[in-house]
mmCIF file of C-alpha atoms in Angstrom:
data_model
loop_
_atom_site.group_PDB
_atom_site.id
_atom_site.type_symbol
_atom_site.label_atom_id
_atom_site.label_comp_id
_atom_site.label_asym_id
_atom_site.label_seq_id
_atom_site.Cartn_x
_atom_site.Cartn_y
_atom_site.Cartn_z
ATOM 1 C CA MET A 1160 90.854 110.611 -77.103
ATOM 2 C CA GLU A 1161 91.983 114.503 -78.194
ATOM 3 C CA SER A 1162 94.972 112.818 -80.288
ATOM 4 C CA PHE A 1163 91.843 111.435 -82.575
ATOM 5 C CA LYS A 1164 89.650 114.052 -82.779
ATOM 6 C CA ALA A 1165 92.624 116.358 -83.976
ATOM 7 C CA HIS A 1166 93.228 113.936 -86.401
ATOM 8 C CA LEU A 1167 89.297 113.904 -87.778
ATOM 9 C CA ASP A 1168 89.839 117.375 -87.951
ATOM 10 C CA LYS A 1169 92.144 117.125 -90.631
ATOM 11 C CA PHE A 1170 89.566 115.529 -92.719
ATOM 12 C CA ILE A 1171 86.392 116.754 -91.553
ATOM 13 C CA SER A 1172 84.638 119.027 -89.712
ATOM 14 C CA ILE A 1173 82.723 117.316 -86.409
ATOM 15 C CA ASN A 1174 82.003 119.047 -83.389
ATOM 16 C CA ASP A 1175 82.293 117.732 -79.717
ATOM 17 C CA GLU A 1176 78.828 116.174 -79.535
ATOM 18 C CA GLU A 1177 79.631 114.285 -82.747
ATOM 19 C CA PHE A 1178 82.626 113.437 -81.580
ATOM 20 C CA ALA A 1179 81.509 111.974 -78.701
ATOM 21 C CA SER A 1180 78.873 109.876 -80.544
ATOM 22 C CA VAL A 1181 81.406 108.698 -83.339
ATOM 23 C CA MET A 1182 83.579 107.552 -80.334
ATOM 24 C CA SER A 1183 81.254 105.458 -78.870
ATOM 25 C CA PHE A 1184 81.775 102.857 -81.742
ATOM 26 C CA PHE A 1185 84.941 102.404 -80.958
ATOM 27 C CA GLU A 1186 86.739 100.304 -78.039
ATOM 28 C CA VAL A 1187 89.787 101.799 -76.638
ATOM 29 C CA LEU A 1188 92.597 98.850 -76.077
ATOM 30 C CA THR A 1189 96.011 98.917 -74.538
ATOM 31 C CA VAL A 1190 98.142 96.394 -75.690
ATOM 32 C CA LYS A 1191 101.573 95.006 -74.853
ATOM 33 C CA LYS A 1192 104.417 95.005 -76.726
ATOM 34 C CA LYS A 1193 104.199 91.395 -78.764
ATOM 35 C CA GLN A 1194 100.622 91.066 -77.959
ATOM 36 C CA ASN A 1195 98.834 89.574 -80.661
ATOM 37 C CA LEU A 1196 95.696 91.516 -81.903
ATOM 38 C CA MET A 1197 94.903 88.877 -84.914
ATOM 39 C CA LEU A 1198 95.654 85.533 -85.948
ATOM 40 C CA GLU A 1199 95.678 83.870 -89.219
ATOM 41 C CA ASP A 1200 93.026 81.603 -89.691
ATOM 42 C CA GLU A 1201 90.774 83.900 -87.654
ATOM 43 C CA VAL A 1202 87.789 85.926 -89.084
ATOM 44 C CA CYS A 1203 89.242 89.501 -88.865
ATOM 45 C CA GLN A 1204 86.860 91.330 -86.592
ATOM 46 C CA PHE A 1205 88.738 94.451 -86.077
ATOM 47 C CA LYS A 1206 90.206 97.376 -87.767
ATOM 48 C CA TYR A 1207 93.011 99.050 -85.846
ATOM 49 C CA PHE A 1208 93.934 102.625 -85.458
ATOM 50 C CA VAL A 1209 97.015 103.710 -83.081
ATOM 51 C CA ILE A 1210 96.129 106.265 -80.955
ATOM 52 C CA GLN A 1211 99.846 106.350 -79.288
ATOM 53 C CA GLY A 1212 102.952 102.828 -80.339
ATOM 54 C CA CYS A 1213 102.830 100.795 -83.443
ATOM 55 C CA LEU A 1214 101.435 97.537 -84.841
ATOM 56 C CA ARG A 1215 102.496 95.245 -87.549
ATOM 57 C CA LYS A 1216 100.626 92.962 -89.971
ATOM 58 C CA PHE A 1217 102.854 89.780 -91.205
ATOM 59 C CA PHE A 1218 102.449 86.000 -92.866
ATOM 60 C CA ILE A 1219 104.486 82.998 -92.217
ATOM 61 C CA ASN A 1220 106.088 82.061 -95.143
ATOM 62 C CA GLU A 1221 106.118 78.820 -96.680
ATOM 63 C CA LYS A 1222 110.021 78.550 -95.183
ATOM 64 C CA GLY A 1223 108.031 79.397 -91.979
ATOM 65 C CA ILE A 1224 109.662 82.774 -91.480
ATOM 66 C CA GLU A 1225 107.471 85.995 -90.590
ATOM 67 C CA GLN A 1226 106.982 88.216 -93.337
ATOM 68 C CA THR A 1227 105.912 91.637 -92.423
ATOM 69 C CA THR A 1228 104.112 93.395 -94.830
ATOM 70 C CA GLU A 1229 103.080 96.567 -92.973
ATOM 71 C CA PHE A 1230 103.781 98.458 -89.993
ATOM 72 C CA ALA A 1231 101.231 101.413 -88.118
ATOM 73 C CA ILE A 1232 102.387 103.862 -85.977
ATOM 74 C CA GLU A 1233 100.188 107.111 -84.703
ATOM 75 C CA ASN A 1234 97.366 108.122 -86.673
ATOM 76 C CA TRP A 1235 97.212 104.727 -89.189
ATOM 77 C CA TRP A 1236 94.927 101.922 -89.802
ATOM 78 C CA ILE A 1237 95.613 98.839 -89.977
ATOM 79 C CA SER A 1238 93.739 95.448 -90.734
ATOM 80 C CA ASP A 1239 93.185 92.774 -93.017
ATOM 81 C CA THR A 1240 91.309 94.909 -95.487
ATOM 82 C CA PHE A 1241 89.754 92.156 -97.801
ATOM 83 C CA ALA A 1242 89.145 89.762 -94.860
ATOM 84 C CA PHE A 1243 87.327 92.819 -92.746
ATOM 85 C CA GLU A 1244 84.778 93.581 -95.621
ATOM 86 C CA LYS A 1245 84.194 90.189 -96.054
ATOM 87 C CA GLN A 1246 83.923 89.199 -92.371
ATOM 88 C CA ILE A 1247 86.164 86.356 -93.321
ATOM 89 C CA LYS A 1248 89.368 84.294 -92.240
ATOM 90 C CA SER A 1249 92.190 86.397 -92.548
ATOM 91 C CA THR A 1250 95.901 84.803 -94.083
ATOM 92 C CA PHE A 1251 97.943 87.741 -91.753
ATOM 93 C CA ASN A 1252 98.701 88.404 -88.103
ATOM 94 C CA ILE A 1253 98.362 91.908 -86.534
ATOM 95 C CA GLN A 1254 100.850 92.314 -83.350
ATOM 96 C CA ALA A 1255 101.936 94.901 -81.266
ATOM 97 C CA VAL A 1256 105.751 96.239 -81.666
ATOM 98 C CA GLU A 1257 105.702 98.241 -78.512
ATOM 99 C CA ASN A 1258 103.348 98.780 -75.888
ATOM 100 C CA SER A 1259 100.272 100.543 -77.778
ATOM 101 C CA GLN A 1260 97.044 102.435 -77.236
ATOM 102 C CA ILE A 1261 94.518 101.715 -79.954
ATOM 103 C CA LEU A 1262 91.131 102.108 -81.278
ATOM 104 C CA ALA A 1263 89.201 99.126 -82.553
ATOM 105 C CA ILE A 1264 86.088 98.834 -84.629
ATOM 106 C CA ASP A 1265 84.127 95.911 -85.305
ATOM 107 C CA TYR A 1266 82.180 95.345 -88.879
ATOM 108 C CA ASP A 1267 78.715 95.904 -87.129
ATOM 109 C CA ALA A 1268 80.061 98.371 -85.442
ATOM 110 C CA GLN A 1269 81.579 100.278 -88.473
ATOM 111 C CA GLU A 1270 78.171 99.879 -90.244
ATOM 112 C CA LYS A 1271 76.442 101.677 -88.038
ATOM 113 C CA LEU A 1272 78.557 104.783 -87.357
ATOM 114 C CA LEU A 1273 78.771 105.041 -90.962
ATOM 115 C CA GLU A 1274 74.890 104.965 -91.719
ATOM 116 C CA LYS A 1275 74.533 107.514 -88.202
ATOM 117 C CA HIS A 1276 77.299 109.808 -89.375
ATOM 118 C CA PRO A 1277 77.551 109.649 -93.052
ATOM 119 C CA LEU A 1278 80.379 112.379 -92.700
ATOM 120 C CA MET A 1279 82.476 109.659 -91.624
ATOM 121 C CA GLU A 1280 82.302 108.151 -95.055
ATOM 122 C CA LYS A 1281 84.437 111.302 -96.394
ATOM 123 C CA TYR A 1282 86.825 110.337 -93.749
ATOM 124 C CA PHE A 1283 87.082 106.822 -94.700
ATOM 125 C CA ARG A 1284 87.073 107.805 -98.203
ATOM 126 C CA MET A 1285 90.335 110.192 -97.814
ATOM 127 C CA VAL A 1286 92.105 107.253 -95.296
ATOM 128 C CA TYR A 1287 91.365 104.908 -98.198
ATOM 129 C CA GLN A 1288 92.129 106.547 -100.760
ATOM 130 C CA THR A 1289 95.535 108.019 -99.175
ATOM 131 C CA ALA A 1290 96.632 104.155 -97.900
ATOM 132 C CA TYR A 1291 95.507 103.212 -101.935
ATOM 133 C CA ALA A 1292 98.251 106.229 -103.308
ATOM 134 C CA ALA A 1293 100.911 104.660 -101.232
ATOM 135 C CA ALA A 1294 99.985 100.948 -102.344
ATOM 136 C CA GLU A 1295 100.467 102.348 -105.837
ATOM 137 C CA LYS A 1296 103.726 103.644 -104.971
ATOM 138 C CA ARG A 1297 104.866 100.939 -102.980
ATOM 139 C CA ILE A 1298 103.865 98.282 -106.025
ATOM 140 C CA ARG A 1299 106.245 100.603 -108.313
ATOM 141 C CA TYR A 1300 109.187 100.394 -105.934
ATOM 142 C CA LEU A 1301 108.850 96.373 -105.377
ATOM 143 C CA TYR A 1302 109.212 96.536 -109.171
ATOM 144 C CA GLU A 1303 111.718 99.036 -109.796
ATOM 145 C CA MET A 1304 114.160 99.297 -106.541
ATOM 146 C CA THR A 1305 116.763 96.288 -105.500
ATOM 147 C CA LYS A 1306 116.237 95.593 -101.799
ATOM 148 C CA GLU A 1307 118.982 97.618 -100.884
ATOM 149 C CA GLU A 1308 117.831 100.742 -102.402
ATOM 150 C CA TYR A 1309 114.171 100.512 -101.004
ATOM 151 C CA TYR A 1310 115.835 99.979 -97.418
ATOM 152 C CA ILE A 1311 117.782 103.508 -98.149
ATOM 153 C CA HIS A 1312 114.740 105.116 -99.709
ATOM 154 C CA PHE A 1313 112.402 104.122 -96.672
ATOM 155 C CA SER A 1314 114.819 104.990 -93.946
ATOM 156 C CA THR A 1315 115.278 108.665 -95.628
ATOM 157 C CA LEU A 1316 111.560 109.083 -96.143
ATOM 158 C CA TYR A 1317 110.670 107.683 -92.974
ATOM 159 C CA PRO A 1318 113.240 108.117 -89.910
ATOM 160 C CA TRP A 1319 111.083 107.262 -87.560
ATOM 161 C CA PHE A 1320 111.156 104.017 -89.406
ATOM 162 C CA ILE A 1321 114.506 103.359 -88.563
ATOM 163 C CA GLN A 1322 114.640 104.679 -85.248
ATOM 164 C CA ARG A 1323 111.420 102.867 -83.833
ATOM 165 C CA ILE A 1324 111.568 99.352 -85.457
ATOM 166 C CA PRO A 1325 113.650 96.697 -84.280
ATOM 167 C CA GLN A 1326 116.434 95.563 -86.877
ATOM 168 C CA TYR A 1327 114.976 92.320 -86.903
ATOM 169 C CA LEU A 1328 111.473 93.522 -87.671
ATOM 170 C CA ILE A 1329 113.070 95.678 -90.375
ATOM 171 C CA ALA A 1330 114.794 92.881 -91.966
ATOM 172 C CA SER A 1331 111.659 91.081 -91.614
ATOM 173 C CA PHE A 1332 109.960 93.835 -93.865
ATOM 174 C CA LEU A 1333 112.438 93.976 -96.542
ATOM 175 C CA GLY A 1334 112.529 90.186 -96.392
ATOM 176 C CA PHE A 1335 116.311 90.085 -95.389
ATOM 177 C CA THR A 1336 117.968 88.040 -93.036
ATOM 178 C CA PRO A 1337 119.119 90.124 -90.006
ATOM 179 C CA GLU A 1338 122.937 89.262 -90.909
ATOM 180 C CA TYR A 1339 122.089 90.635 -94.222
ATOM 181 C CA LEU A 1340 120.342 94.122 -92.583
ATOM 182 C CA SER A 1341 123.720 94.716 -90.947
ATOM 183 C CA GLU A 1342 125.930 94.092 -93.510
ATOM 184 C CA ILE A 1343 123.741 96.906 -95.748
ATOM 185 C CA ARG A 1344 123.950 99.344 -92.673
ATOM 186 C CA ALA A 1345 127.627 98.446 -92.004
ATOM 187 C CA LYS A 1346 128.380 99.561 -96.073
ATOM 188 C CA LEU A 1347 126.180 102.251 -95.482
ATOM 189 C CA ARG A 1348 128.037 103.630 -92.736
ATOM 190 C CA SER A 1349 131.628 103.080 -94.109
ATOM 191 C CA MET B 1427 75.509 105.465 -119.789
ATOM 192 C CA GLU B 1428 73.209 102.669 -118.083
ATOM 193 C CA SER B 1429 76.172 99.987 -117.534
ATOM 194 C CA PHE B 1430 78.189 103.148 -115.198
ATOM 195 C CA LYS B 1431 73.939 103.612 -113.688
ATOM 196 C CA ALA B 1432 74.060 99.607 -112.847
ATOM 197 C CA HIS B 1433 77.627 99.831 -111.648
ATOM 198 C CA LEU B 1434 76.608 102.496 -108.884
ATOM 199 C CA ASP B 1435 74.120 100.856 -107.936
ATOM 200 C CA LYS B 1436 75.400 98.056 -106.222
ATOM 201 C CA PHE B 1437 77.191 100.458 -103.944
ATOM 202 C CA ILE B 1438 74.439 103.115 -103.503
ATOM 203 C CA SER B 1439 71.128 104.108 -103.964
ATOM 204 C CA ILE B 1440 70.532 106.907 -107.000
ATOM 205 C CA ASN B 1441 67.683 107.982 -108.706
ATOM 206 C CA ASP B 1442 67.337 108.556 -112.432
ATOM 207 C CA GLU B 1443 67.531 112.607 -111.507
ATOM 208 C CA GLU B 1444 70.328 112.163 -109.332
ATOM 209 C CA PHE B 1445 72.064 110.144 -111.753
ATOM 210 C CA ALA B 1446 71.791 112.783 -114.329
ATOM 211 C CA SER B 1447 72.780 115.459 -112.025
ATOM 212 C CA VAL B 1448 76.212 112.802 -111.055
ATOM 213 C CA MET B 1449 76.931 112.289 -114.769
ATOM 214 C CA SER B 1450 77.119 115.962 -115.224
ATOM 215 C CA PHE B 1451 80.628 116.175 -113.913
ATOM 216 C CA PHE B 1452 81.677 113.479 -116.115
ATOM 217 C CA GLU B 1453 83.350 113.777 -119.533
ATOM 218 C CA VAL B 1454 82.528 110.837 -121.749
ATOM 219 C CA LEU B 1455 85.644 109.737 -123.884
ATOM 220 C CA THR B 1456 85.955 107.542 -126.895
ATOM 221 C CA VAL B 1457 89.967 106.578 -127.016
ATOM 222 C CA LYS B 1458 91.756 104.361 -129.730
ATOM 223 C CA LYS B 1459 94.275 101.687 -128.925
ATOM 224 C CA LYS B 1460 97.251 103.028 -128.025
ATOM 225 C CA GLN B 1461 96.211 106.448 -127.243
ATOM 226 C CA ASN B 1462 97.466 108.430 -124.678
ATOM 227 C CA LEU B 1463 95.612 109.354 -121.888
ATOM 228 C CA MET B 1464 98.288 111.172 -119.379
ATOM 229 C CA LEU B 1465 102.323 110.996 -119.733
ATOM 230 C CA GLU B 1466 104.704 111.498 -117.043
ATOM 231 C CA ASP B 1467 105.836 114.864 -115.990
ATOM 232 C CA GLU B 1468 102.126 115.805 -116.799
ATOM 233 C CA VAL B 1469 100.275 117.160 -113.974
ATOM 234 C CA CYS B 1470 97.769 114.622 -113.721
ATOM 235 C CA GLN B 1471 94.531 116.194 -114.333
ATOM 236 C CA PHE B 1472 91.579 113.117 -114.791
ATOM 237 C CA LYS B 1473 90.968 109.724 -112.922
ATOM 238 C CA TYR B 1474 89.436 107.546 -115.531
ATOM 239 C CA PHE B 1475 86.551 104.840 -115.364
ATOM 240 C CA VAL B 1476 86.399 102.070 -117.756
ATOM 241 C CA ILE B 1477 82.569 101.877 -119.396
ATOM 242 C CA GLN B 1478 84.060 99.479 -122.479
ATOM 243 C CA GLY B 1479 87.601 98.305 -123.289
ATOM 244 C CA CYS B 1480 90.817 98.541 -121.396
ATOM 245 C CA LEU B 1481 93.619 100.952 -119.819
ATOM 246 C CA ARG B 1482 97.140 100.631 -118.762
ATOM 247 C CA LYS B 1483 99.223 102.190 -116.729
ATOM 248 C CA PHE B 1484 102.938 102.148 -116.930
ATOM 249 C CA PHE B 1485 106.505 103.639 -116.356
ATOM 250 C CA ILE B 1486 109.819 103.976 -117.935
ATOM 251 C CA ASN B 1487 112.027 102.282 -116.208
ATOM 252 C CA GLU B 1488 115.998 102.946 -116.122
ATOM 253 C CA LYS B 1489 116.519 100.100 -118.722
ATOM 254 C CA GLY B 1490 114.389 102.602 -121.171
ATOM 255 C CA ILE B 1491 111.855 99.545 -120.480
ATOM 256 C CA GLU B 1492 108.077 99.958 -120.461
ATOM 257 C CA GLN B 1493 106.909 98.370 -116.400
ATOM 258 C CA THR B 1494 103.142 97.929 -116.630
ATOM 259 C CA THR B 1495 102.018 98.061 -113.153
ATOM 260 C CA GLU B 1496 97.697 97.857 -113.426
ATOM 261 C CA PHE B 1497 95.153 97.483 -116.054
ATOM 262 C CA ALA B 1498 92.010 98.409 -115.651
ATOM 263 C CA ILE B 1499 88.851 96.952 -117.473
ATOM 264 C CA GLU B 1500 85.312 97.374 -117.511
ATOM 265 C CA ASN B 1501 84.288 99.172 -114.167
ATOM 266 C CA TRP B 1502 87.466 99.711 -112.908
ATOM 267 C CA TRP B 1503 89.330 102.982 -112.277
ATOM 268 C CA ILE B 1504 92.730 104.212 -113.026
ATOM 269 C CA SER B 1505 94.732 107.210 -112.085
ATOM 270 C CA ASP B 1506 97.635 107.970 -110.360
ATOM 271 C CA THR B 1507 95.923 108.348 -107.252
ATOM 272 C CA PHE B 1508 98.662 110.641 -105.668
ATOM 273 C CA ALA B 1509 99.242 112.944 -108.128
ATOM 274 C CA PHE B 1510 95.642 113.482 -109.069
ATOM 275 C CA GLU B 1511 94.937 114.130 -105.393
ATOM 276 C CA LYS B 1512 97.645 116.443 -104.947
ATOM 277 C CA GLN B 1513 97.274 117.801 -108.598
ATOM 278 C CA ILE B 1514 100.917 117.635 -109.271
ATOM 279 C CA LYS B 1515 103.085 116.314 -112.062
ATOM 280 C CA SER B 1516 102.786 112.222 -112.375
ATOM 281 C CA THR B 1517 105.542 109.576 -112.851
ATOM 282 C CA PHE B 1518 103.060 107.136 -114.703
ATOM 283 C CA ASN B 1519 101.759 107.034 -118.187
ATOM 284 C CA ILE B 1520 97.949 106.068 -119.137
ATOM 285 C CA GLN B 1521 97.390 104.575 -122.007
ATOM 286 C CA ALA B 1522 94.689 102.502 -124.207
ATOM 287 C CA VAL B 1523 95.156 98.953 -124.428
ATOM 288 C CA GLU B 1524 91.885 98.772 -126.687
ATOM 289 C CA ASN B 1525 89.286 101.107 -128.230
ATOM 290 C CA SER B 1526 87.722 101.728 -125.165
ATOM 291 C CA GLN B 1527 84.857 104.019 -124.209
ATOM 292 C CA ILE B 1528 85.703 105.813 -120.481
ATOM 293 C CA LEU B 1529 84.343 108.581 -118.393
ATOM 294 C CA ALA B 1530 86.810 111.179 -116.970
ATOM 295 C CA ILE B 1531 87.060 113.856 -114.111
ATOM 296 C CA ASP B 1532 89.018 116.290 -113.165
ATOM 297 C CA TYR B 1533 90.103 117.205 -109.322
ATOM 298 C CA ASP B 1534 87.353 120.547 -109.400
ATOM 299 C CA ALA B 1535 84.648 118.514 -110.984
ATOM 300 C CA GLN B 1536 85.427 115.516 -108.598
ATOM 301 C CA GLU B 1537 85.324 118.138 -105.289
ATOM 302 C CA LYS B 1538 81.837 119.446 -106.869
ATOM 303 C CA LEU B 1539 80.399 116.636 -107.124
ATOM 304 C CA LEU B 1540 81.449 114.981 -103.921
ATOM 305 C CA GLU B 1541 79.880 118.626 -102.514
ATOM 306 C CA LYS B 1542 76.477 118.387 -104.283
ATOM 307 C CA HIS B 1543 75.937 114.673 -103.665
ATOM 308 C CA PRO B 1544 77.306 113.511 -100.507
ATOM 309 C CA LEU B 1545 76.356 109.745 -101.518
ATOM 310 C CA MET B 1546 79.181 109.903 -103.876
ATOM 311 C CA GLU B 1547 81.360 109.936 -100.754
ATOM 312 C CA LYS B 1548 80.179 106.332 -99.747
ATOM 313 C CA TYR B 1549 80.553 105.044 -103.685
ATOM 314 C CA PHE B 1550 84.368 106.116 -103.732
ATOM 315 C CA ARG B 1551 85.107 105.019 -99.985
ATOM 316 C CA MET B 1552 84.035 101.542 -101.043
ATOM 317 C CA VAL B 1553 85.912 101.885 -104.186
ATOM 318 C CA TYR B 1554 88.924 102.963 -102.745
ATOM 319 C CA GLN B 1555 88.896 100.018 -99.704
ATOM 320 C CA THR B 1556 88.484 97.178 -102.529
ATOM 321 C CA ALA B 1557 91.272 98.762 -104.560
ATOM 322 C CA TYR B 1558 93.347 99.035 -101.235
ATOM 323 C CA ALA B 1559 91.937 95.529 -100.213
ATOM 324 C CA ALA B 1560 93.641 94.487 -103.840
ATOM 325 C CA ALA B 1561 96.623 95.874 -103.248
ATOM 326 C CA GLU B 1562 97.472 94.581 -99.907
ATOM 327 C CA LYS B 1563 96.855 91.231 -101.889
ATOM 328 C CA ARG B 1564 98.784 92.283 -104.458
ATOM 329 C CA ILE B 1565 102.030 93.533 -102.162
ATOM 330 C CA ARG B 1566 101.703 90.057 -100.339
ATOM 331 C CA TYR B 1567 102.160 88.281 -103.787
ATOM 332 C CA LEU B 1568 105.399 90.579 -104.791
ATOM 333 C CA TYR B 1569 106.567 89.033 -101.368
ATOM 334 C CA GLU B 1570 105.459 85.470 -101.650
ATOM 335 C CA MET B 1571 105.356 84.158 -105.471
ATOM 336 C CA THR B 1572 107.997 83.673 -107.874
ATOM 337 C CA LYS B 1573 107.028 85.659 -111.101
ATOM 338 C CA GLU B 1574 106.271 82.451 -112.651
ATOM 339 C CA GLU B 1575 103.757 81.434 -109.358
ATOM 340 C CA TYR B 1576 102.490 84.751 -110.206
ATOM 341 C CA TYR B 1577 101.652 84.255 -113.513
ATOM 342 C CA ILE B 1578 99.687 81.123 -113.151
ATOM 343 C CA HIS B 1579 98.208 82.918 -110.255
ATOM 344 C CA PHE B 1580 96.687 85.605 -112.265
ATOM 345 C CA SER B 1581 95.777 83.811 -115.246
ATOM 346 C CA THR B 1582 93.786 81.106 -113.309
ATOM 347 C CA LEU B 1583 92.044 84.146 -111.117
ATOM 348 C CA TYR B 1584 91.654 86.540 -114.233
ATOM 349 C CA PRO B 1585 90.914 84.515 -117.163
ATOM 350 C CA TRP B 1586 90.207 87.619 -118.893
ATOM 351 C CA PHE B 1587 93.480 89.195 -118.766
ATOM 352 C CA ILE B 1588 95.497 86.421 -120.336
ATOM 353 C CA GLN B 1589 91.969 86.244 -123.385
ATOM 354 C CA ARG B 1590 92.276 90.263 -123.567
ATOM 355 C CA ILE B 1591 95.733 91.589 -122.992
ATOM 356 C CA PRO B 1592 98.441 91.217 -125.968
ATOM 357 C CA GLN B 1593 101.386 88.938 -124.718
ATOM 358 C CA TYR B 1594 103.569 91.798 -124.908
ATOM 359 C CA LEU B 1595 101.986 93.475 -122.347
ATOM 360 C CA ILE B 1596 101.207 90.553 -120.155
ATOM 361 C CA ALA B 1597 105.282 90.334 -119.967
ATOM 362 C CA SER B 1598 105.755 94.309 -119.297
ATOM 363 C CA PHE B 1599 103.204 93.625 -116.090
ATOM 364 C CA LEU B 1600 105.195 90.756 -114.930
ATOM 365 C CA GLY B 1601 108.537 91.946 -115.371
ATOM 366 C CA PHE B 1602 109.405 89.189 -118.272
ATOM 367 C CA THR B 1603 111.064 89.497 -121.541
ATOM 368 C CA PRO B 1604 108.438 88.130 -124.080
ATOM 369 C CA GLU B 1605 110.827 85.502 -124.660
ATOM 370 C CA TYR B 1606 110.878 84.364 -121.154
ATOM 371 C CA LEU B 1607 106.842 84.936 -121.148
ATOM 372 C CA SER B 1608 106.849 82.645 -124.525
ATOM 373 C CA GLU B 1609 108.972 79.900 -122.527
ATOM 374 C CA ILE B 1610 106.892 79.769 -119.380
ATOM 375 C CA ARG B 1611 103.647 79.001 -121.808
ATOM 376 C CA ALA B 1612 105.471 76.215 -123.429
ATOM 377 C CA LYS B 1613 106.387 74.589 -120.227
ATOM 378 C CA LEU B 1614 102.710 74.766 -118.983
ATOM 379 C CA ARG B 1615 100.782 73.820 -122.091
ATOM 380 C CA SER B 1616 103.588 70.911 -122.119
#
């Protein structure tokens, strides 16, 4: 779990003893590609942190198509924040995109962790602040850009996105059909 | 400032002495309707908390039209989170929608506040968590709903929105022309 320690060190000062105690609140999980971690209509029990691999969050739209709204790679959190904090049923699904190693924490463990290690309040404040800042930008893009522009923007900013994520999931994220995405890619290459 | 104390009490336990110290990090401002608080291409110096009134955040789109992305009424924060935390130029504007009383805090004051009152880490963790949860939902709506559906959803969930916000700003938020918004409202009434 050295990578999680290195990640925490970017935000807070935490010694080895404290880190061991912090880790005791988490479960370490190994999940296979396409394994489901959360299903809609189930209470959102966990928040997930990606040590290695990639997860995605999606919902089923009214046409029955999977609409991906978020990916999480190394050092990123993923959950249905609203459903997790209220401990209610989620309207999203979370699934592994790659074989992954992840940390999971449930609501009670999170509350106990924050009580025992108030320093983790600072860590999560900064995590949510960064996530919210990214969401503010993303909402602007959804207003401002066509989906084609958003694809170009996204793939320029996050080359890992194009390299790691299967094409049908990129299409699911952008709300394209896979065929339309192929057309855009062909156009960009030419 | 009793309303800010009451707001903080929902998240953390803070006594009168601590609250007086917390308040010393904020400036209290009175702003007039349509007064600008932040302009794009200026460094984002402040985060604002609305005591009374309403602020909005917008950008100028490529057609030269103001696109509102966010409103803040009582007990809500508004800023360009990314630009504030990095202390860089913003690409948004913040303006008063109504005569308002607000709190402002700059980056240095925020850092000092958090150092002196670590309890405020918990408060801001919960503020950002709630804001991020709302943004996750909103991103889903932007995928899932037509603008007409979004208008109906928004006005059902937040009646204050329709009651307080001038119609041309509701149009600016939804990305409608004011004429198209009038048409939708007429259709919904009939």
